[in-house]
Short mmCIF file of C-alpha atoms in Angstrom, two decimals:
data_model
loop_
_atom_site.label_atom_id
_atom_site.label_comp_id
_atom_site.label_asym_id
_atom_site.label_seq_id
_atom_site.Cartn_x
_atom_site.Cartn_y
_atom_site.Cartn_z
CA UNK A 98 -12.64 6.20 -10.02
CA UNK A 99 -12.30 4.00 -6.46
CA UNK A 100 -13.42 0.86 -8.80
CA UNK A 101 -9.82 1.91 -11.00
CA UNK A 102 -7.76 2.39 -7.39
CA UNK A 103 -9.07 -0.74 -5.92
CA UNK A 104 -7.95 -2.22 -9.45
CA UNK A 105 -4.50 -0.69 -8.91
CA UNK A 106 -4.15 -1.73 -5.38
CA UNK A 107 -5.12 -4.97 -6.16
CA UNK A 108 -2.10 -5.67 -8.15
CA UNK A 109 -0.18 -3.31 -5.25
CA UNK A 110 -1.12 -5.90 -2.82
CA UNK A 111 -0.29 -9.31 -4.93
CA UNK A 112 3.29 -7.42 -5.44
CA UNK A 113 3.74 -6.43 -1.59
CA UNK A 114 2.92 -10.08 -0.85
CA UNK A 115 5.37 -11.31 -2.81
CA UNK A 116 7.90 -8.68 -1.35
CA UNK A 117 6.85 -10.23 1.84
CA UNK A 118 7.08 -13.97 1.06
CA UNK A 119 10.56 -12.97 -0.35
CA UNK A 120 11.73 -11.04 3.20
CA UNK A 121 10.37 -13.44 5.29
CA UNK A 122 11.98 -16.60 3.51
CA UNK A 123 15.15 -14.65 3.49
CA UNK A 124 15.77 -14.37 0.19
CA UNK A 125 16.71 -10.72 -1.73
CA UNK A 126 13.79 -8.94 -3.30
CA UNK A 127 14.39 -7.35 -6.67
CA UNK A 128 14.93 -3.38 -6.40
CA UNK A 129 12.93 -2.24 -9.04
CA UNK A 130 9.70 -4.64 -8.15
CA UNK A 131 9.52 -2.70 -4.99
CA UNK A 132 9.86 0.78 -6.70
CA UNK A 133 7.08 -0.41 -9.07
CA UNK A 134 5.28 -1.31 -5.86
CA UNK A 135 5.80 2.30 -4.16
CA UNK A 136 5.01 3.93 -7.67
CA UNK A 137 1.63 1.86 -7.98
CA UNK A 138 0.47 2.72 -4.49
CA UNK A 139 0.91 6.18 -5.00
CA UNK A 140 -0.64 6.05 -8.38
CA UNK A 141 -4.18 4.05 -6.42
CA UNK A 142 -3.46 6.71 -3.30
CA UNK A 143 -3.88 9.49 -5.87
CA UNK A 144 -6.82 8.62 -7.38
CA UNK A 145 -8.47 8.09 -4.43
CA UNK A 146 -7.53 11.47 -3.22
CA UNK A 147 -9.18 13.01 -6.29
CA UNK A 148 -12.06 11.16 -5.56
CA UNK A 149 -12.30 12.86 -2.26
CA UNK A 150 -11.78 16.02 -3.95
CA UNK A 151 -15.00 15.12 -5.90
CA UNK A 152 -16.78 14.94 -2.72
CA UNK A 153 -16.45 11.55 -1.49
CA UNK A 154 -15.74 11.91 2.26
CA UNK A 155 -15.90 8.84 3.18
CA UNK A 156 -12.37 7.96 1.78
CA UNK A 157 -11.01 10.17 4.41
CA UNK A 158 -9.67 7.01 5.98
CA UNK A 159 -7.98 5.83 3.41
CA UNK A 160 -6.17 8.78 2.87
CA UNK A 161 -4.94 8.95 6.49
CA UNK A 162 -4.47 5.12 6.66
CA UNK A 163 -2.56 5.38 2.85
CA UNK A 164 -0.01 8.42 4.88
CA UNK A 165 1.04 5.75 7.40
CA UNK A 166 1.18 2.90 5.25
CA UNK A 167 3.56 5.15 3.04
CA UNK A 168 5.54 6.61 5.84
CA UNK A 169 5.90 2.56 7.15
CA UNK A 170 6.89 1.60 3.40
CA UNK A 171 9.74 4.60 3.34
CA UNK A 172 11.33 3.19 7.20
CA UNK A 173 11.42 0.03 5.62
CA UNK A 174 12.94 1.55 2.47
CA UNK A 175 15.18 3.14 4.31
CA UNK A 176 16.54 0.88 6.76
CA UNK A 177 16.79 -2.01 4.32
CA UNK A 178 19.29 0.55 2.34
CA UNK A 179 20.91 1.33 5.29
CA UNK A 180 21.10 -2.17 7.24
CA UNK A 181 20.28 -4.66 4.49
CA UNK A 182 17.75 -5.92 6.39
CA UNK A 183 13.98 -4.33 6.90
CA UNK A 184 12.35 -5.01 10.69
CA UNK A 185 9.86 -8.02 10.03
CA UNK A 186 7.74 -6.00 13.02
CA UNK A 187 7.48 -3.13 10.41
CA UNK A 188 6.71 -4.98 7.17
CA UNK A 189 3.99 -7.03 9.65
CA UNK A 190 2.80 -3.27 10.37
CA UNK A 191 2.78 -2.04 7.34
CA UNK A 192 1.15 -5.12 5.37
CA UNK A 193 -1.79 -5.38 7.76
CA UNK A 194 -2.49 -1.87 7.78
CA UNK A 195 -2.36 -1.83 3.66
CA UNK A 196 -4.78 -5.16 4.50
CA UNK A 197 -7.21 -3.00 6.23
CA UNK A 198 -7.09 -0.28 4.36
CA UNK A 199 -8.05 -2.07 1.00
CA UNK A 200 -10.90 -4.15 2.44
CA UNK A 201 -12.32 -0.25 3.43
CA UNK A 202 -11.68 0.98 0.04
CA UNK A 203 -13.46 -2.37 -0.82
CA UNK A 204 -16.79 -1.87 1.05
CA UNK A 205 -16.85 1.70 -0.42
CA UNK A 206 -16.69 0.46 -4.34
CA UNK A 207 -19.33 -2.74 -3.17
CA UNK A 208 -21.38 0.08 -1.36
CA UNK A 209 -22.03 3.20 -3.27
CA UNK A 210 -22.74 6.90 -1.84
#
């Protein structure tokens, strides 16, 4: 199951970088490519969380590092809706904490139980 969620956050992280290349250039990011981005990264957060209810402990920190990612991904949500414009400070935040996050879930598929 983490081999499936790394799969799905792989493809979470290619679409948050180019969210990011798109905010940092300036230019508008489509709407519905950063639902499908939020959508995904639940979808690879839930499946690790049922792996952890199958007794994998060590994702433990992916879970708590996935609840601040999120919570970062809903300010910027959120303040882009309400500004226009999201904080670079908190898309830098929440991009290299997703960038941790996934090389963790990494080691764990590359190094098994």
């Amino acid at each position: 199951m983490l081999l499936f969620a790394l799969l799905v956050f792989t493809l979470v992280a290619i679409m948050g970088l180019f969210l990011a290349v798109d905010h940092f250039k300036g230019r508008p990011s489509d709407r519905q490519f950063a639902v499908a981005h939020a959508i995904l990264a639940v979808i690879g957060s839930a499946l690790v969380i049922l792996d952890a209810l199958q007794g994998d402990t060590r994702v433990f920190i992916n879970i708590g590092l996935a609840v601040v990612i999120i919570a970062l991904g809903l300010v910027l949500s959120i303040r882009k809706h309400k500004t226009g414009v999201a904080p670079k400070g908190i898309v830098f935040a929440h991009a290299a904490l997703a960038v941790v996050c996934y090389l963790i879930l990494g080691y764990f598929v590359v190094v098994p139980n």
